[in-house]
Amino acid sequence: EDQVTQSPEALRLQEGESSSLNCSYTVSGLRGLFWYRQDPGKGPEFLFTLYSAGEEKEKERLKATLTKKESFLHITAPKPEDSATYLCAVHTGRRALTFGSGTRLQVQP
Amino acid sequence: DTGVSQNPRHKITKRGQNVTFRCDPISEHNRLYWYRQTLGQGPEFLTYFQNEAQLEKSRLLSDRFSAERPKGSFSTLEIQRTEQGDSAMYLCASSIRQVNTGELFFGEGSRLTVL
């Protein structure tokens, strides 16, 4: 069974303090790894797609990277508006995505 | 607003009652998904429609759950004889692209509380 594990469960940063979120996966044939952002009371919002080890994607203060066993979401100089839950998901050939339980990020001013 | 719309946003019901949720996807999106999310967890897949055809259902989708997408437009998710364990956020997502792009557009969800 496909498993996606995210760590840490929660992370509190000061504004400007860079850090990384981890998503490790155990799947039978990865066809894509995705990052989403979810604000409280809202549905997830798509951020990135990664297909192969070594691939990187960037958007503003976020950069996602992929290895053969895990993905990282690097947050550079975060701002309070980056506070959210960040979800990792994988696609392995079925018509559905398998999500991790997320990392709750809080950025304090 | 041209995003995914879900109604009702909140539903409180007593155990044993039936509830129905509606999802209106983005108009040109032919792919529609239902997910369930409980507090502190990521979304769990329930079912998938391509146009009006229900092509995949999760083991999580017991026989008390039924979903439809008549005419390939809006979709409904009905839960019969609700149980307290059904309390969750029910999320609908739509897409025009294949699932391997990961680009699903989620609605704001329908939160169900079963007393």
PDB file of N, CA and C in Angstrom, chain A:
ATOM      1  N   GLU A   1       0.841  -1.199   0.000  1.00  0.00           N
ATOM      2  CA  GLU A   1       0.000   0.000   0.000  1.00  0.00           C
ATOM      3  C   GLU A   1       0.880   1.254   0.000  1.00  0.00           C
ATOM      4  N   ASP A   2       0.489   2.230  -0.808  1.00  0.00           N
ATOM      5  CA  ASP A   2       1.250   3.474  -0.896  1.00  0.00           C
ATOM      6  C   ASP A   2       1.204   4.226   0.427  1.00  0.00           C
ATOM      7  N   GLN A   3       2.366   4.736   0.844  1.00  0.00           N
ATOM      8  CA  GLN A   3       2.431   5.517   2.083  1.00  0.00           C
ATOM      9  C   GLN A   3       3.172   6.818   1.837  1.00  0.00           C
ATOM     10  N   VAL A   4       2.623   7.887   2.395  1.00  0.00           N
ATOM     11  CA  VAL A   4       3.238   9.208   2.313  1.00  0.00           C
ATOM     12  C   VAL A   4       3.330   9.755   3.731  1.00  0.00           C
ATOM     13  N   THR A   5       4.535  10.098   4.155  1.00  0.00           N
ATOM     14  CA  THR A   5       4.764  10.570   5.517  1.00  0.00           C
ATOM     15  C   THR A   5       5.387  11.959   5.469  1.00  0.00           C
ATOM     16  N   GLN A   6       4.766  12.897   6.159  1.00  0.00           N
ATOM     17  CA  GLN A   6       5.287  14.262   6.170  1.00  0.00           C
ATOM     18  C   GLN A   6       5.820  14.608   7.554  1.00  0.00           C
ATOM     19  N   SER A   7       6.919  15.355   7.556  1.00  0.00           N
ATOM     20  CA  SER A   7       7.491  15.808   8.824  1.00  0.00           C
ATOM     21  C   SER A   7       8.105  17.194   8.659  1.00  0.00           C
ATOM     22  N   PRO A   8       8.139  18.013   9.736  1.00  0.00           N
ATOM     23  CA  PRO A   8       7.464  17.723  11.001  1.00  0.00           C
ATOM     24  C   PRO A   8       5.949  17.885  10.866  1.00  0.00           C
ATOM     25  N   GLU A   9       5.212  17.477  11.902  1.00  0.00           N
ATOM     26  CA  GLU A   9       3.762  17.688  11.874  1.00  0.00           C
ATOM     27  C   GLU A   9       3.436  19.170  11.955  1.00  0.00           C
ATOM     28  N   ALA A  10       4.212  19.903  12.737  1.00  0.00           N
ATOM     29  CA  ALA A  10       3.996  21.333  12.901  1.00  0.00           C
ATOM     30  C   ALA A  10       5.348  22.029  12.987  1.00  0.00           C
ATOM     31  N   LEU A  11       5.391  23.252  12.482  1.00  0.00           N
ATOM     32  CA  LEU A  11       6.640  24.016  12.460  1.00  0.00           C
ATOM     33  C   LEU A  11       6.311  25.476  12.683  1.00  0.00           C
ATOM     34  N   ARG A  12       7.020  26.069  13.639  1.00  0.00           N
ATOM     35  CA  ARG A  12       6.833  27.492  13.911  1.00  0.00           C
ATOM     36  C   ARG A  12       8.133  28.210  13.579  1.00  0.00           C
ATOM     37  N   LEU A  13       8.059  29.191  12.709  1.00  0.00           N
ATOM     38  CA  LEU A  13       9.224  29.957  12.285  1.00  0.00           C
ATOM     39  C   LEU A  13       9.023  31.435  12.563  1.00  0.00           C
ATOM     40  N   GLN A  14      10.115  32.122  12.743  1.00  0.00           N
ATOM     41  CA  GLN A  14      10.070  33.573  12.775  1.00  0.00           C
ATOM     42  C   GLN A  14      10.126  34.081  11.339  1.00  0.00           C
ATOM     43  N   GLU A  15       9.520  35.205  11.092  1.00  0.00           N
ATOM     44  CA  GLU A  15       9.574  35.808   9.758  1.00  0.00           C
ATOM     45  C   GLU A  15      11.024  35.917   9.319  1.00  0.00           C
ATOM     46  N   GLY A  16      11.319  35.447   8.100  1.00  0.00           N
ATOM     47  CA  GLY A  16      12.675  35.506   7.578  1.00  0.00           C
ATOM     48  C   GLY A  16      13.536  34.295   7.885  1.00  0.00           C
ATOM     49  N   GLU A  17      13.039  33.385   8.724  1.00  0.00           N
ATOM     50  CA  GLU A  17      13.800  32.195   9.122  1.00  0.00           C
ATOM     51  C   GLU A  17      13.516  31.064   8.141  1.00  0.00           C
ATOM     52  N   SER A  18      14.454  30.752   7.295  1.00  0.00           N
ATOM     53  CA  SER A  18      14.261  29.727   6.269  1.00  0.00           C
ATOM     54  C   SER A  18      14.261  28.323   6.867  1.00  0.00           C
ATOM     55  N   SER A  19      13.544  27.414   6.224  1.00  0.00           N
ATOM     56  CA  SER A  19      13.486  26.030   6.694  1.00  0.00           C
ATOM     57  C   SER A  19      12.997  25.127   5.570  1.00  0.00           C
ATOM     58  N   SER A  20      12.898  23.828   5.862  1.00  0.00           N
ATOM     59  CA  SER A  20      12.434  22.843   4.879  1.00  0.00           C
ATOM     60  C   SER A  20      11.425  21.893   5.498  1.00  0.00           C
ATOM     61  N   LEU A  21      10.455  21.512   4.680  1.00  0.00           N
ATOM     62  CA  LEU A  21       9.473  20.500   5.055  1.00  0.00           C
ATOM     63  C   LEU A  21       9.799  19.237   4.274  1.00  0.00           C
ATOM     64  N   ASN A  22       9.564  18.079   4.911  1.00  0.00           N
ATOM     65  CA  ASN A  22       9.924  16.812   4.299  1.00  0.00           C
ATOM     66  C   ASN A  22       8.700  15.977   3.955  1.00  0.00           C
ATOM     67  N   CYS A  23       8.775  15.288   2.830  1.00  0.00           N
ATOM     68  CA  CYS A  23       7.740  14.333   2.431  1.00  0.00           C
ATOM     69  C   CYS A  23       8.448  13.070   1.965  1.00  0.00           C
ATOM     70  N   SER A  24       8.332  11.996   2.738  1.00  0.00           N
ATOM     71  CA  SER A  24       8.937  10.733   2.315  1.00  0.00           C
ATOM     72  C   SER A  24       7.833   9.796   1.845  1.00  0.00           C
ATOM     73  N   TYR A  25       8.145   8.963   0.860  1.00  0.00           N
ATOM     74  CA  TYR A  25       7.103   8.121   0.283  1.00  0.00           C
ATOM     75  C   TYR A  25       7.602   6.697   0.056  1.00  0.00           C
ATOM     76  N   THR A  26       6.678   5.771   0.228  1.00  0.00           N
ATOM     77  CA  THR A  26       6.921   4.366  -0.090  1.00  0.00           C
ATOM     78  C   THR A  26       5.788   3.950  -1.006  1.00  0.00           C
ATOM     79  N   VAL A  27       6.098   3.861  -2.294  1.00  0.00           N
ATOM     80  CA  VAL A  27       5.061   3.591  -3.289  1.00  0.00           C
ATOM     81  C   VAL A  27       5.582   2.599  -4.309  1.00  0.00           C
ATOM     82  N   SER A  28       4.641   1.989  -5.017  1.00  0.00           N
ATOM     83  CA  SER A  28       5.013   1.051  -6.076  1.00  0.00           C
ATOM     84  C   SER A  28       4.910   1.759  -7.414  1.00  0.00           C
ATOM     85  N   GLY A  29       5.956   2.492  -7.755  1.00  0.00           N
ATOM     86  CA  GLY A  29       5.963   3.144  -9.056  1.00  0.00           C
ATOM     87  C   GLY A  29       5.427   4.566  -9.008  1.00  0.00           C
ATOM     88  N   LEU A  30       6.296   5.504  -8.667  1.00  0.00           N
ATOM     89  CA  LEU A  30       5.878   6.906  -8.566  1.00  0.00           C
ATOM     90  C   LEU A  30       5.708   7.492  -9.964  1.00  0.00           C
ATOM     91  N   ARG A  31       4.550   8.077 -10.205  1.00  0.00           N
ATOM     92  CA  ARG A  31       4.294   8.735 -11.492  1.00  0.00           C
ATOM     93  C   ARG A  31       4.224  10.254 -11.349  1.00  0.00           C
ATOM     94  N   GLY A  32       4.236  10.721 -10.104  1.00  0.00           N
ATOM     95  CA  GLY A  32       4.232  12.165  -9.890  1.00  0.00           C
ATOM     96  C   GLY A  32       4.105  12.454  -8.403  1.00  0.00           C
ATOM     97  N   LEU A  33       4.742  13.536  -7.966  1.00  0.00           N
ATOM     98  CA  LEU A  33       4.624  13.996  -6.584  1.00  0.00           C
ATOM     99  C   LEU A  33       4.205  15.446  -6.618  1.00  0.00           C
ATOM    100  N   PHE A  34       3.283  15.817  -5.756  1.00  0.00           N
ATOM    101  CA  PHE A  34       2.649  17.122  -5.824  1.00  0.00           C
ATOM    102  C   PHE A  34       2.639  17.771  -4.446  1.00  0.00           C
ATOM    103  N   TRP A  35       2.760  19.089  -4.438  1.00  0.00           N
ATOM    104  CA  TRP A  35       2.621  19.863  -3.214  1.00  0.00           C
ATOM    105  C   TRP A  35       1.397  20.754  -3.330  1.00  0.00           C
ATOM    106  N   TYR A  36       0.658  20.810  -2.224  1.00  0.00           N
ATOM    107  CA  TYR A  36      -0.517  21.661  -2.112  1.00  0.00           C
ATOM    108  C   TYR A  36      -0.386  22.508  -0.846  1.00  0.00           C
ATOM    109  N   ARG A  37      -1.064  23.641  -0.849  1.00  0.00           N
ATOM    110  CA  ARG A  37      -1.176  24.487   0.328  1.00  0.00           C
ATOM    111  C   ARG A  37      -2.644  24.509   0.743  1.00  0.00           C
ATOM    112  N   GLN A  38      -2.913  24.400   2.050  1.00  0.00           N
ATOM    113  CA  GLN A  38      -4.291  24.450   2.522  1.00  0.00           C
ATOM    114  C   GLN A  38      -4.405  25.452   3.656  1.00  0.00           C
ATOM    115  N   ASP A  39      -5.231  26.464   3.468  1.00  0.00           N
ATOM    116  CA  ASP A  39      -5.529  27.437   4.516  1.00  0.00           C
ATOM    117  C   ASP A  39      -6.697  26.921   5.357  1.00  0.00           C
ATOM    118  N   PRO A  40      -6.784  27.342   6.619  1.00  0.00           N
ATOM    119  CA  PRO A  40      -7.858  26.847   7.495  1.00  0.00           C
ATOM    120  C   PRO A  40      -9.243  27.072   6.887  1.00  0.00           C
ATOM    121  N   GLY A  41     -10.064  26.024   6.884  1.00  0.00           N
ATOM    122  CA  GLY A  41     -11.426  26.129   6.379  1.00  0.00           C
ATOM    123  C   GLY A  41     -11.533  26.181   4.865  1.00  0.00           C
ATOM    124  N   LYS A  42     -10.444  25.951   4.177  1.00  0.00           N
ATOM    125  CA  LYS A  42     -10.437  26.003   2.713  1.00  0.00           C
ATOM    126  C   LYS A  42     -10.006  24.669   2.139  1.00  0.00           C
ATOM    127  N   GLY A  43     -10.238  24.472   0.842  1.00  0.00           N
ATOM    128  CA  GLY A  43      -9.724  23.300   0.174  1.00  0.00           C
ATOM    129  C   GLY A  43      -8.263  23.489  -0.205  1.00  0.00           C
ATOM    130  N   PRO A  44      -7.547  22.396  -0.454  1.00  0.00           N
ATOM    131  CA  PRO A  44      -6.144  22.513  -0.868  1.00  0.00           C
ATOM    132  C   PRO A  44      -5.990  23.261  -2.186  1.00  0.00           C
ATOM    133  N   GLU A  45      -4.864  23.967  -2.303  1.00  0.00           N
ATOM    134  CA  GLU A  45      -4.542  24.728  -3.510  1.00  0.00           C
ATOM    135  C   GLU A  45      -3.261  24.173  -4.095  1.00  0.00           C
ATOM    136  N   PHE A  46      -3.302  23.805  -5.372  1.00  0.00           N
ATOM    137  CA  PHE A  46      -2.154  23.201  -6.037  1.00  0.00           C
ATOM    138  C   PHE A  46      -0.970  24.161  -6.109  1.00  0.00           C
ATOM    139  N   LEU A  47       0.236  23.617  -5.814  1.00  0.00           N
ATOM    140  CA  LEU A  47       1.465  24.407  -5.913  1.00  0.00           C
ATOM    141  C   LEU A  47       2.401  23.876  -7.000  1.00  0.00           C
ATOM    142  N   PHE A  48       2.841  22.617  -6.873  1.00  0.00           N
ATOM    143  CA  PHE A  48       3.891  22.089  -7.741  1.00  0.00           C
ATOM    144  C   PHE A  48       3.617  20.646  -8.141  1.00  0.00           C
ATOM    145  N   THR A  49       4.189  20.270  -9.315  1.00  0.00           N
ATOM    146  CA  THR A  49       4.278  18.879  -9.750  1.00  0.00           C
ATOM    147  C   THR A  49       5.739  18.541  -9.995  1.00  0.00           C
ATOM    148  N   LEU A  50       6.180  17.384  -9.482  1.00  0.00           N
ATOM    149  CA  LEU A  50       7.528  16.878  -9.724  1.00  0.00           C
ATOM    150  C   LEU A  50       7.409  15.466 -10.252  1.00  0.00           C
ATOM    151  N   TYR A  51       8.171  15.141 -11.296  1.00  0.00           N
ATOM    152  CA  TYR A  51       8.037  13.827 -11.911  1.00  0.00           C
ATOM    153  C   TYR A  51       9.242  12.919 -11.708  1.00  0.00           C
ATOM    154  N   SER A  52      10.453  13.497 -11.617  1.00  0.00           N
ATOM    155  CA  SER A  52      11.618  12.625 -11.580  1.00  0.00           C
ATOM    156  C   SER A  52      12.662  13.155 -10.618  1.00  0.00           C
ATOM    157  N   ALA A  53      13.474  12.248 -10.082  1.00  0.00           N
ATOM    158  CA  ALA A  53      14.521  12.605  -9.134  1.00  0.00           C
ATOM    159  C   ALA A  53      15.443  13.658  -9.745  1.00  0.00           C
ATOM    160  N   GLY A  54      15.742  14.674  -8.935  1.00  0.00           N
ATOM    161  CA  GLY A  54      16.582  15.765  -9.402  1.00  0.00           C
ATOM    162  C   GLY A  54      15.803  16.971  -9.898  1.00  0.00           C
ATOM    163  N   GLU A  55      14.521  16.790 -10.094  1.00  0.00           N
ATOM    164  CA  GLU A  55      13.709  17.888 -10.594  1.00  0.00           C
ATOM    165  C   GLU A  55      13.460  18.915  -9.488  1.00  0.00           C
ATOM    166  N   GLU A  56      13.402  20.182  -9.851  1.00  0.00           N
ATOM    167  CA  GLU A  56      13.119  21.268  -8.914  1.00  0.00           C
ATOM    168  C   GLU A  56      12.089  22.205  -9.530  1.00  0.00           C
ATOM    169  N   LYS A  57      11.223  22.763  -8.683  1.00  0.00           N
ATOM    170  CA  LYS A  57      10.261  23.774  -9.116  1.00  0.00           C
ATOM    171  C   LYS A  57      10.278  24.901  -8.095  1.00  0.00           C
ATOM    172  N   GLU A  58      10.105  26.134  -8.568  1.00  0.00           N
ATOM    173  CA  GLU A  58      10.124  27.295  -7.672  1.00  0.00           C
ATOM    174  C   GLU A  58       8.915  28.173  -7.906  1.00  0.00           C
ATOM    175  N   LYS A  59       8.467  28.785  -6.826  1.00  0.00           N
ATOM    176  CA  LYS A  59       7.390  29.767  -6.905  1.00  0.00           C
ATOM    177  C   LYS A  59       7.544  30.710  -5.729  1.00  0.00           C
ATOM    178  N   GLU A  60       7.915  31.938  -6.016  1.00  0.00           N
ATOM    179  CA  GLU A  60       8.122  32.959  -4.990  1.00  0.00           C
ATOM    180  C   GLU A  60       9.110  32.434  -3.952  1.00  0.00           C
ATOM    181  N   ARG A  61       8.706  32.294  -2.695  1.00  0.00           N
ATOM    182  CA  ARG A  61       9.634  31.887  -1.634  1.00  0.00           C
ATOM    183  C   ARG A  61       9.702  30.368  -1.465  1.00  0.00           C
ATOM    184  N   LEU A  62       9.021  29.632  -2.313  1.00  0.00           N
ATOM    185  CA  LEU A  62       8.954  28.179  -2.192  1.00  0.00           C
ATOM    186  C   LEU A  62       9.752  27.498  -3.294  1.00  0.00           C
ATOM    187  N   LYS A  63      10.476  26.441  -2.911  1.00  0.00           N
ATOM    188  CA  LYS A  63      11.145  25.597  -3.885  1.00  0.00           C
ATOM    189  C   LYS A  63      10.946  24.148  -3.492  1.00  0.00           C
ATOM    190  N   ALA A  64      10.474  23.344  -4.440  1.00  0.00           N
ATOM    191  CA  ALA A  64      10.250  21.926  -4.199  1.00  0.00           C
ATOM    192  C   ALA A  64      11.301  21.115  -4.940  1.00  0.00           C
ATOM    193  N   THR A  65      11.823  20.091  -4.266  1.00  0.00           N
ATOM    194  CA  THR A  65      12.821  19.206  -4.865  1.00  0.00           C
ATOM    195  C   THR A  65      12.395  17.761  -4.647  1.00  0.00           C
ATOM    196  N   LEU A  66      12.941  16.871  -5.486  1.00  0.00           N
ATOM    197  CA  LEU A  66      12.555  15.458  -5.437  1.00  0.00           C
ATOM    198  C   LEU A  66      13.771  14.564  -5.547  1.00  0.00           C
ATOM    199  N   THR A  67      13.826  13.554  -4.651  1.00  0.00           N
ATOM    200  CA  THR A  67      14.812  12.479  -4.766  1.00  0.00           C
ATOM    201  C   THR A  67      14.042  11.177  -4.963  1.00  0.00           C
ATOM    202  N   LYS A  68      14.755  10.057  -4.975  1.00  0.00           N
ATOM    203  CA  LYS A  68      14.077   8.785  -5.212  1.00  0.00           C
ATOM    204  C   LYS A  68      13.231   8.330  -4.026  1.00  0.00           C
ATOM    205  N   LYS A  69      13.429   8.944  -2.851  1.00  0.00           N
ATOM    206  CA  LYS A  69      12.677   8.489  -1.673  1.00  0.00           C
ATOM    207  C   LYS A  69      11.913   9.594  -0.974  1.00  0.00           C
ATOM    208  N   GLU A  70      12.220  10.863  -1.316  1.00  0.00           N
ATOM    209  CA  GLU A  70      11.566  11.942  -0.596  1.00  0.00           C
ATOM    210  C   GLU A  70      11.563  13.229  -1.402  1.00  0.00           C
ATOM    211  N   SER A  71      10.748  14.153  -0.910  1.00  0.00           N
ATOM    212  CA  SER A  71      10.692  15.478  -1.503  1.00  0.00           C
ATOM    213  C   SER A  71      10.812  16.499  -0.378  1.00  0.00           C
ATOM    214  N   PHE A  72      11.379  17.627  -0.715  1.00  0.00           N
ATOM    215  CA  PHE A  72      11.501  18.718   0.238  1.00  0.00           C
ATOM    216  C   PHE A  72      10.807  19.946  -0.314  1.00  0.00           C
ATOM    217  N   LEU A  73      10.168  20.680   0.587  1.00  0.00           N
ATOM    218  CA  LEU A  73       9.635  21.995   0.237  1.00  0.00           C
ATOM    219  C   LEU A  73      10.430  23.005   1.059  1.00  0.00           C
ATOM    220  N   HIS A  74      11.290  23.741   0.354  1.00  0.00           N
ATOM    221  CA  HIS A  74      12.140  24.722   1.014  1.00  0.00           C
ATOM    222  C   HIS A  74      11.425  26.067   1.026  1.00  0.00           C
ATOM    223  N   ILE A  75      11.420  26.708   2.179  1.00  0.00           N
ATOM    224  CA  ILE A  75      10.786  28.015   2.311  1.00  0.00           C
ATOM    225  C   ILE A  75      11.870  29.018   2.692  1.00  0.00           C
ATOM    226  N   THR A  76      12.111  29.962   1.810  1.00  0.00           N
ATOM    227  CA  THR A  76      13.174  30.946   2.005  1.00  0.00           C
ATOM    228  C   THR A  76      12.579  32.264   2.486  1.00  0.00           C
ATOM    229  N   ALA A  77      13.115  32.762   3.595  1.00  0.00           N
ATOM    230  CA  ALA A  77      12.683  34.043   4.171  1.00  0.00           C
ATOM    231  C   ALA A  77      11.163  34.126   4.240  1.00  0.00           C
ATOM    232  N   PRO A  78      10.519  33.209   4.959  1.00  0.00           N
ATOM    233  CA  PRO A  78       9.043  33.183   4.963  1.00  0.00           C
ATOM    234  C   PRO A  78       8.425  34.428   5.577  1.00  0.00           C
ATOM    235  N   LYS A  79       7.192  34.708   5.149  1.00  0.00           N
ATOM    236  CA  LYS A  79       6.392  35.800   5.673  1.00  0.00           C
ATOM    237  C   LYS A  79       5.164  35.218   6.365  1.00  0.00           C
ATOM    238  N   PRO A  80       4.526  36.010   7.227  1.00  0.00           N
ATOM    239  CA  PRO A  80       3.336  35.489   7.934  1.00  0.00           C
ATOM    240  C   PRO A  80       2.276  34.926   6.996  1.00  0.00           C
ATOM    241  N   GLU A  81       2.159  35.486   5.797  1.00  0.00           N
ATOM    242  CA  GLU A  81       1.143  34.990   4.863  1.00  0.00           C
ATOM    243  C   GLU A  81       1.478  33.611   4.297  1.00  0.00           C
ATOM    244  N   ASP A  82       2.657  33.102   4.574  1.00  0.00           N
ATOM    245  CA  ASP A  82       3.000  31.738   4.188  1.00  0.00           C
ATOM    246  C   ASP A  82       2.458  30.717   5.187  1.00  0.00           C
ATOM    247  N   SER A  83       1.905  31.172   6.285  1.00  0.00           N
ATOM    248  CA  SER A  83       1.334  30.272   7.286  1.00  0.00           C
ATOM    249  C   SER A  83       0.175  29.490   6.679  1.00  0.00           C
ATOM    250  N   ALA A  84       0.238  28.176   6.769  1.00  0.00           N
ATOM    251  CA  ALA A  84      -0.764  27.288   6.178  1.00  0.00           C
ATOM    252  C   ALA A  84      -0.342  25.854   6.475  1.00  0.00           C
ATOM    253  N   THR A  85      -1.183  24.919   6.071  1.00  0.00           N
ATOM    254  CA  THR A  85      -0.776  23.506   6.075  1.00  0.00           C
ATOM    255  C   THR A  85      -0.314  23.145   4.673  1.00  0.00           C
ATOM    256  N   TYR A  86       0.841  22.529   4.585  1.00  0.00           N
ATOM    257  CA  TYR A  86       1.398  22.120   3.294  1.00  0.00           C
ATOM    258  C   TYR A  86       1.263  20.602   3.175  1.00  0.00           C
ATOM    259  N   LEU A  87       0.582  20.204   2.107  1.00  0.00           N
ATOM    260  CA  LEU A  87       0.282  18.795   1.872  1.00  0.00           C
ATOM    261  C   LEU A  87       1.106  18.272   0.706  1.00  0.00           C
ATOM    262  N   CYS A  88       1.578  17.055   0.857  1.00  0.00           N
ATOM    263  CA  CYS A  88       2.288  16.346  -0.191  1.00  0.00           C
ATOM    264  C   CYS A  88       1.375  15.224  -0.680  1.00  0.00           C
ATOM    265  N   ALA A  89       1.381  14.951  -1.973  1.00  0.00           N
ATOM    266  CA  ALA A  89       0.553  13.878  -2.527  1.00  0.00           C
ATOM    267  C   ALA A  89       1.327  13.154  -3.620  1.00  0.00           C
ATOM    268  N   VAL A  90       0.986  11.878  -3.835  1.00  0.00           N
ATOM    269  CA  VAL A  90       1.652  11.102  -4.879  1.00  0.00           C
ATOM    270  C   VAL A  90       0.611  10.485  -5.800  1.00  0.00           C
ATOM    271  N   HIS A  91       1.046  10.224  -7.038  1.00  0.00           N
ATOM    272  CA  HIS A  91       0.232   9.499  -8.001  1.00  0.00           C
ATOM    273  C   HIS A  91       1.014   8.279  -8.447  1.00  0.00           C
ATOM    274  N   THR A  92       0.356   7.110  -8.373  1.00  0.00           N
ATOM    275  CA  THR A  92       1.059   5.870  -8.705  1.00  0.00           C
ATOM    276  C   THR A  92       0.348   5.065  -9.784  1.00  0.00           C
ATOM    277  N   GLY A  93      -0.569   5.681 -10.505  1.00  0.00           N
ATOM    278  CA  GLY A  93      -1.203   4.969 -11.604  1.00  0.00           C
ATOM    279  C   GLY A  93      -2.701   4.830 -11.475  1.00  0.00           C
ATOM    280  N   ARG A  94      -3.231   4.894 -10.228  1.00  0.00           N
ATOM    281  CA  ARG A  94      -4.674   4.891 -10.088  1.00  0.00           C
ATOM    282  C   ARG A  94      -5.181   6.269 -10.487  1.00  0.00           C
ATOM    283  N   ARG A  95      -6.490   6.443 -10.429  1.00  0.00           N
ATOM    284  CA  ARG A  95      -7.052   7.730 -10.816  1.00  0.00           C
ATOM    285  C   ARG A  95      -7.111   8.703  -9.649  1.00  0.00           C
ATOM    286  N   ALA A  96      -6.504   8.350  -8.527  1.00  0.00           N
ATOM    287  CA  ALA A  96      -6.576   9.179  -7.332  1.00  0.00           C
ATOM    288  C   ALA A  96      -5.186   9.568  -6.874  1.00  0.00           C
ATOM    289  N   LEU A  97      -5.118  10.602  -6.090  1.00  0.00           N
ATOM    290  CA  LEU A  97      -3.890  10.999  -5.423  1.00  0.00           C
ATOM    291  C   LEU A  97      -3.930  10.490  -3.988  1.00  0.00           C
ATOM    292  N   THR A  98      -2.763  10.113  -3.457  1.00  0.00           N
ATOM    293  CA  THR A  98      -2.634   9.724  -2.053  1.00  0.00           C
ATOM    294  C   THR A  98      -1.914  10.840  -1.326  1.00  0.00           C
ATOM    295  N   PHE A  99      -2.582  11.418  -0.346  1.00  0.00           N
ATOM    296  CA  PHE A  99      -2.043  12.559   0.384  1.00  0.00           C
ATOM    297  C   PHE A  99      -1.376  12.133   1.691  1.00  0.00           C
ATOM    298  N   GLY A 100      -0.362  12.924   2.087  1.00  0.00           N
ATOM    299  CA  GLY A 100       0.164  12.836   3.436  1.00  0.00           C
ATOM    300  C   GLY A 100      -0.713  13.646   4.378  1.00  0.00           C
ATOM    301  N   SER A 101      -0.372  13.613   5.668  1.00  0.00           N
ATOM    302  CA  SER A 101      -1.206  14.302   6.658  1.00  0.00           C
ATOM    303  C   SER A 101      -0.832  15.773   6.826  1.00  0.00           C
ATOM    304  N   GLY A 102       0.228  16.209   6.156  1.00  0.00           N
ATOM    305  CA  GLY A 102       0.519  17.629   6.125  1.00  0.00           C
ATOM    306  C   GLY A 102       1.465  18.125   7.203  1.00  0.00           C
ATOM    307  N   THR A 103       2.048  19.284   6.958  1.00  0.00           N
ATOM    308  CA  THR A 103       2.839  20.022   7.937  1.00  0.00           C
ATOM    309  C   THR A 103       2.174  21.373   8.155  1.00  0.00           C
ATOM    310  N   ARG A 104       1.821  21.652   9.416  1.00  0.00           N
ATOM    311  CA  ARG A 104       1.201  22.946   9.748  1.00  0.00           C
ATOM    312  C   ARG A 104       2.306  23.954  10.011  1.00  0.00           C
ATOM    313  N   LEU A 105       2.412  24.948   9.156  1.00  0.00           N
ATOM    314  CA  LEU A 105       3.454  25.960   9.270  1.00  0.00           C
ATOM    315  C   LEU A 105       2.867  27.249   9.818  1.00  0.00           C
ATOM    316  N   GLN A 106       3.516  27.768  10.837  1.00  0.00           N
ATOM    317  CA  GLN A 106       3.129  29.069  11.386  1.00  0.00           C
ATOM    318  C   GLN A 106       4.351  29.975  11.332  1.00  0.00           C
ATOM    319  N   VAL A 107       4.205  31.120  10.679  1.00  0.00           N
ATOM    320  CA  VAL A 107       5.282  32.101  10.569  1.00  0.00           C
ATOM    321  C   VAL A 107       4.892  33.321  11.382  1.00  0.00           C
ATOM    322  N   GLN A 108       5.700  33.595  12.395  1.00  0.00           N
ATOM    323  CA  GLN A 108       5.374  34.712  13.285  1.00  0.00           C
ATOM    324  C   GLN A 108       6.126  35.970  12.864  1.00  0.00           C
ATOM    325  N   PRO A 109       5.457  37.129  12.948  1.00  0.00           N
ATOM    326  CA  PRO A 109       6.123  38.387  12.546  1.00  0.00           C
ATOM    327  C   PRO A 109       7.194  38.783  13.545  1.00  0.00           C
TER     328      PRO A 109
END
